[in-house]
Short mmCIF file of C-alpha atoms in Angstrom, two decimals:
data_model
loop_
_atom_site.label_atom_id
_atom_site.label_comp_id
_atom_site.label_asym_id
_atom_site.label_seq_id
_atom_site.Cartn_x
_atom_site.Cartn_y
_atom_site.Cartn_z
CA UNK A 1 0.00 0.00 0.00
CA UNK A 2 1.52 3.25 -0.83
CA UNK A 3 1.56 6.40 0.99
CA UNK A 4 -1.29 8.36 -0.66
CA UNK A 5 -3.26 5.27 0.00
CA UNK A 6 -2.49 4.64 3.46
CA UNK A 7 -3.05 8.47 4.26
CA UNK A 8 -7.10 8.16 2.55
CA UNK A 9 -7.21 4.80 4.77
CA UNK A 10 -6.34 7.03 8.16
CA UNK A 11 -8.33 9.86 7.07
CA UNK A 12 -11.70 7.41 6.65
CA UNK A 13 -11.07 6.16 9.77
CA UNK A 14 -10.54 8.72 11.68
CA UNK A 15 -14.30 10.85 10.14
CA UNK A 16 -15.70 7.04 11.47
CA UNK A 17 -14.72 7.78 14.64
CA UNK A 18 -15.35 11.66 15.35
CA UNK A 19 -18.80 11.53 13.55
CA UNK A 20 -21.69 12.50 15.55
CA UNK A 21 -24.11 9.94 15.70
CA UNK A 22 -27.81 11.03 14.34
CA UNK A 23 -31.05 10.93 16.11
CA UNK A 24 -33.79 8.75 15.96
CA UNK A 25 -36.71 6.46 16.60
CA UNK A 26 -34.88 4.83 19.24
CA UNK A 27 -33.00 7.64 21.02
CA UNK A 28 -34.54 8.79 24.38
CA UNK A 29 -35.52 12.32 25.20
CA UNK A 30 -34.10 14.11 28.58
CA UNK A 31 -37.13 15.26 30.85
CA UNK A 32 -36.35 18.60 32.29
CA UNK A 33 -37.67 17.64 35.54
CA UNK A 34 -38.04 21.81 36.68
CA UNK A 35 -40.33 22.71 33.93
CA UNK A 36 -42.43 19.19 34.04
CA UNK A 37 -44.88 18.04 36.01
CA UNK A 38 -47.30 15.50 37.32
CA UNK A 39 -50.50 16.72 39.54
CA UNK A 40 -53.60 16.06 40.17
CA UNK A 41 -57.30 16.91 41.66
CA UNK A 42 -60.04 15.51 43.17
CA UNK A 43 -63.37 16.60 44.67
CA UNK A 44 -64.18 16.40 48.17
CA UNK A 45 -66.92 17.33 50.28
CA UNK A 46 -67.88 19.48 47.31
CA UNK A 47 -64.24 21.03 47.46
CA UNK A 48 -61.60 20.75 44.59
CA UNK A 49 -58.13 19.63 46.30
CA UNK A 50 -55.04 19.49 44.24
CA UNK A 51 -51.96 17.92 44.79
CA UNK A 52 -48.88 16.79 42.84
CA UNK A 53 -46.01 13.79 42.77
CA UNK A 54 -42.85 15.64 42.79
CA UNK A 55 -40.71 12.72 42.32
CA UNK A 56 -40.79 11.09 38.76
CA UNK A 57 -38.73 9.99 36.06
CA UNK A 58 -39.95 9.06 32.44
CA UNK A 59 -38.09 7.02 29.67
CA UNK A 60 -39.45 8.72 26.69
CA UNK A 61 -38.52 7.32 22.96
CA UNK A 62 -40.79 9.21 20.53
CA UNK A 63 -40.43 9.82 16.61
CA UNK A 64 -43.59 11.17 15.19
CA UNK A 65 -42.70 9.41 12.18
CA UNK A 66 -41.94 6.19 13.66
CA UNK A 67 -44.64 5.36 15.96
CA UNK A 68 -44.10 1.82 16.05
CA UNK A 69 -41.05 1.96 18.18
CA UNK A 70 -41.85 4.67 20.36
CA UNK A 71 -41.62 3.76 24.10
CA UNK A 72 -43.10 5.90 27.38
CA UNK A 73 -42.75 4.79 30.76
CA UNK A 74 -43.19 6.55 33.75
CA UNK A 75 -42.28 5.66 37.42
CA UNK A 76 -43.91 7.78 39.64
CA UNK A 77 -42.59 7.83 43.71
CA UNK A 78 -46.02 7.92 45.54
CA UNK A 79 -43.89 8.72 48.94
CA UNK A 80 -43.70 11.62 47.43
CA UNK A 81 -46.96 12.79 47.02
CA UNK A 82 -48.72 16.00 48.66
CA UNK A 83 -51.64 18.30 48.71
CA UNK A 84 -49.64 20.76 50.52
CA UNK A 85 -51.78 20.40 53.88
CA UNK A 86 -50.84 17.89 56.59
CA UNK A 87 -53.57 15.86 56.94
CA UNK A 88 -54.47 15.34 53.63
CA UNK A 89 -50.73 14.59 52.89
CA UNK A 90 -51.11 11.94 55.94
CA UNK A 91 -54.31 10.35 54.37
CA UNK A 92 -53.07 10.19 51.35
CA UNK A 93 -49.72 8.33 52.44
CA UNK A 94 -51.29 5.79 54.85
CA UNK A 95 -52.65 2.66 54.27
CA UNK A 96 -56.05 3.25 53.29
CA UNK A 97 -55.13 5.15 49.90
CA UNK A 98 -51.91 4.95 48.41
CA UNK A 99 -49.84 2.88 50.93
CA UNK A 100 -46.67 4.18 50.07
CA UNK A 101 -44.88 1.99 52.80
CA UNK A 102 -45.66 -1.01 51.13
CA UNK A 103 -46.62 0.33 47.26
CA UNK A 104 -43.86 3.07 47.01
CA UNK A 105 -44.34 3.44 43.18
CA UNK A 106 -46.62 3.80 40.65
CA UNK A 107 -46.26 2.90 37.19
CA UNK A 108 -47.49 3.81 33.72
CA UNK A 109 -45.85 2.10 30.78
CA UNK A 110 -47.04 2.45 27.35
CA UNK A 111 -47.84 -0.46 25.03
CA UNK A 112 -49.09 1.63 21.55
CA UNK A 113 -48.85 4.88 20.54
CA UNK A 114 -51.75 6.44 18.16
CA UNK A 115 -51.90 9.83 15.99
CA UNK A 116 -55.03 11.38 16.38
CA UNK A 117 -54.38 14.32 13.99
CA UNK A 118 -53.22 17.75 14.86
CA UNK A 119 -50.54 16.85 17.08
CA UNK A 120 -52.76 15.00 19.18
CA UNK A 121 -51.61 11.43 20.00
CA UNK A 122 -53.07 8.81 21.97
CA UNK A 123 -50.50 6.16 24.23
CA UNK A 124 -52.40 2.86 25.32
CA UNK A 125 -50.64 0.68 28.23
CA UNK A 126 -50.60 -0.43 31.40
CA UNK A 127 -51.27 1.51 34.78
CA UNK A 128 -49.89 0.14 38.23
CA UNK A 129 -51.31 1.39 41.04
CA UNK A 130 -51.09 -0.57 44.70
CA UNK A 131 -50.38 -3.33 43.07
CA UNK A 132 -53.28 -3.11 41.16
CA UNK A 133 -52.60 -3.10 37.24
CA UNK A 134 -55.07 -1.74 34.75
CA UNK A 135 -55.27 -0.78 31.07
CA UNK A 136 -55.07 3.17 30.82
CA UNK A 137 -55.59 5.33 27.70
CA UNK A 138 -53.37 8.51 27.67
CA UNK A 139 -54.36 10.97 25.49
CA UNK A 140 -51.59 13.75 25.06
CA UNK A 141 -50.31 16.59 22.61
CA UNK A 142 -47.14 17.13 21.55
CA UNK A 143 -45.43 19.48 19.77
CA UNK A 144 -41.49 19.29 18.61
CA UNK A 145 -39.26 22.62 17.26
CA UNK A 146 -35.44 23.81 17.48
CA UNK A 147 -34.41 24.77 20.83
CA UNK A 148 -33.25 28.41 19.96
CA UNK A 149 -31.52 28.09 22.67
CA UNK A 150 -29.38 25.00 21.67
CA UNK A 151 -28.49 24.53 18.05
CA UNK A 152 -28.72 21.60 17.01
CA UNK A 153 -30.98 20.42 19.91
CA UNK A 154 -34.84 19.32 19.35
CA UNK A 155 -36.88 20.15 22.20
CA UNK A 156 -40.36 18.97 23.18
CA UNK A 157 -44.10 19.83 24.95
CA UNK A 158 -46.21 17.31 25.96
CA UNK A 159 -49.41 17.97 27.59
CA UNK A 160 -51.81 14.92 29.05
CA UNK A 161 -54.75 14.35 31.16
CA UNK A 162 -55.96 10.96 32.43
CA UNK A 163 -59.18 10.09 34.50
CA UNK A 164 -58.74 7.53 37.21
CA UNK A 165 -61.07 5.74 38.81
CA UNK A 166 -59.57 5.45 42.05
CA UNK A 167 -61.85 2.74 43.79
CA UNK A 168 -60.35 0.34 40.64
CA UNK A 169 -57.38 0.31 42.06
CA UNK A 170 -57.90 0.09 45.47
CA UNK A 171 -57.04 3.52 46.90
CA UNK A 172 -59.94 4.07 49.25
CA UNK A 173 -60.18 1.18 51.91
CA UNK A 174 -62.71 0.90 54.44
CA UNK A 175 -64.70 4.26 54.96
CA UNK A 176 -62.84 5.61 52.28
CA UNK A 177 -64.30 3.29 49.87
CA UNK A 178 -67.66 4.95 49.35
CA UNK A 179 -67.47 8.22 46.99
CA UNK A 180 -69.97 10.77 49.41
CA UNK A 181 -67.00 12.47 51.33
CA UNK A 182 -64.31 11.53 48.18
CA UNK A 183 -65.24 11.44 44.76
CA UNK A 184 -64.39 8.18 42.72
CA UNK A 185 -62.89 10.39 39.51
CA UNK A 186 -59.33 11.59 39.93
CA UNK A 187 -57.58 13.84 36.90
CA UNK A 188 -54.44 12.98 36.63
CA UNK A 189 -52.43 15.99 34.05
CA UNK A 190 -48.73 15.77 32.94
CA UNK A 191 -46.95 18.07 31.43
CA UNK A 192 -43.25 17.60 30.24
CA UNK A 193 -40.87 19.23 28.61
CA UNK A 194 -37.85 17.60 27.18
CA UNK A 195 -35.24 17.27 24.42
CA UNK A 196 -32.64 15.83 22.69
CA UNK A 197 -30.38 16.18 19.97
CA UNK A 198 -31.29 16.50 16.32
#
């Protein structure tokens, strides 16, 4: 091999190495955990109280155009959880609705993702609550741009809103499992923002 050969041999290899790799169906988008979100309300006694699960992480894989392999899965840390009030903090923690001694997570992994037009999607999977695991439809939007911010960088809203029926997965024992002081419907919304590299 002669030198001018040799040299083009070094020089492919070494572009191999050094290129950036591309994004795509299968790369995972970073949550930016201080501008996302996960809350929720509930009536009681006539009385809207709203709370919120501070402590969440999401594995997000999502191409628009490659649906098929797109992947969500949430892991929520129900010891976490608070209304901002004492008591209701307390009730919610103990052992008549979320048990987070024993049940310290809840989980929501996604086994289809839909388009529903106009940036409107629709993720179908599994919901684990208590121990207690249940099909759940998530209906979300999402829209995708360039981060101004970051060239080269995609970056991501995604807005959803899910209504639970609590008493299906047990949270409500005892007294607690009749809907006159606590209504049976919780909304569940979460909001995320992420991104990720072109």
């Amino acid at each position: 091999m002669n030198g001018y050969v040799l040299r083009v041999w070094v020089l492919l290899v070494a572009l191999l190495i050094v290129r950036p790799a591309f994004a795509g169906p299968q790369d995972p988008w970073a949550v930016d955990a201080r501008t996302s979100s996960l809350t929720f309300t509930v009536t009681q006694v006539g009385s809207i109280v709203s709370g919120r699960f501070p402590t969440w992480t999401g594995e997000i894989m999502l191409d628009p155009a490659a649906l098929a392999a797109a992947r969500i899965d949430i892991k929520i840390d129900t010891r976490a959880v608070t209304a901002n009030n004492t008591d209701v903090d307390s009730l919610l923690k103990g052992p008549n609705f979320l048990a987070v001694q024993k049940f310290p997570e809840a989980h929501f992994v996604a086994t289809s993702i839909t388009a529903k037009g106009d940036d409107r999607y629709e993720a179908q999977g599994k919901l684990t609550i208590r121990d207690v695991t249940r099909d759940a439809v998530l209906p979300f939007t999402l829209s995708i741009a360039d981060d101004p911010s970051r060239p080269g960088t995609l970056r991501a809203l995604a807005k959803g809103r899910i209504v639970l029926k609590r008493l299906d997965y047990g949270v409500g024992q005892n007294e607690w499992a009749a809907t006159g002081q606590v209504a049976n419907e919780v909304v569940v919304d979460l909001n995320i923002t992420a991104s990720r590299p072109r």
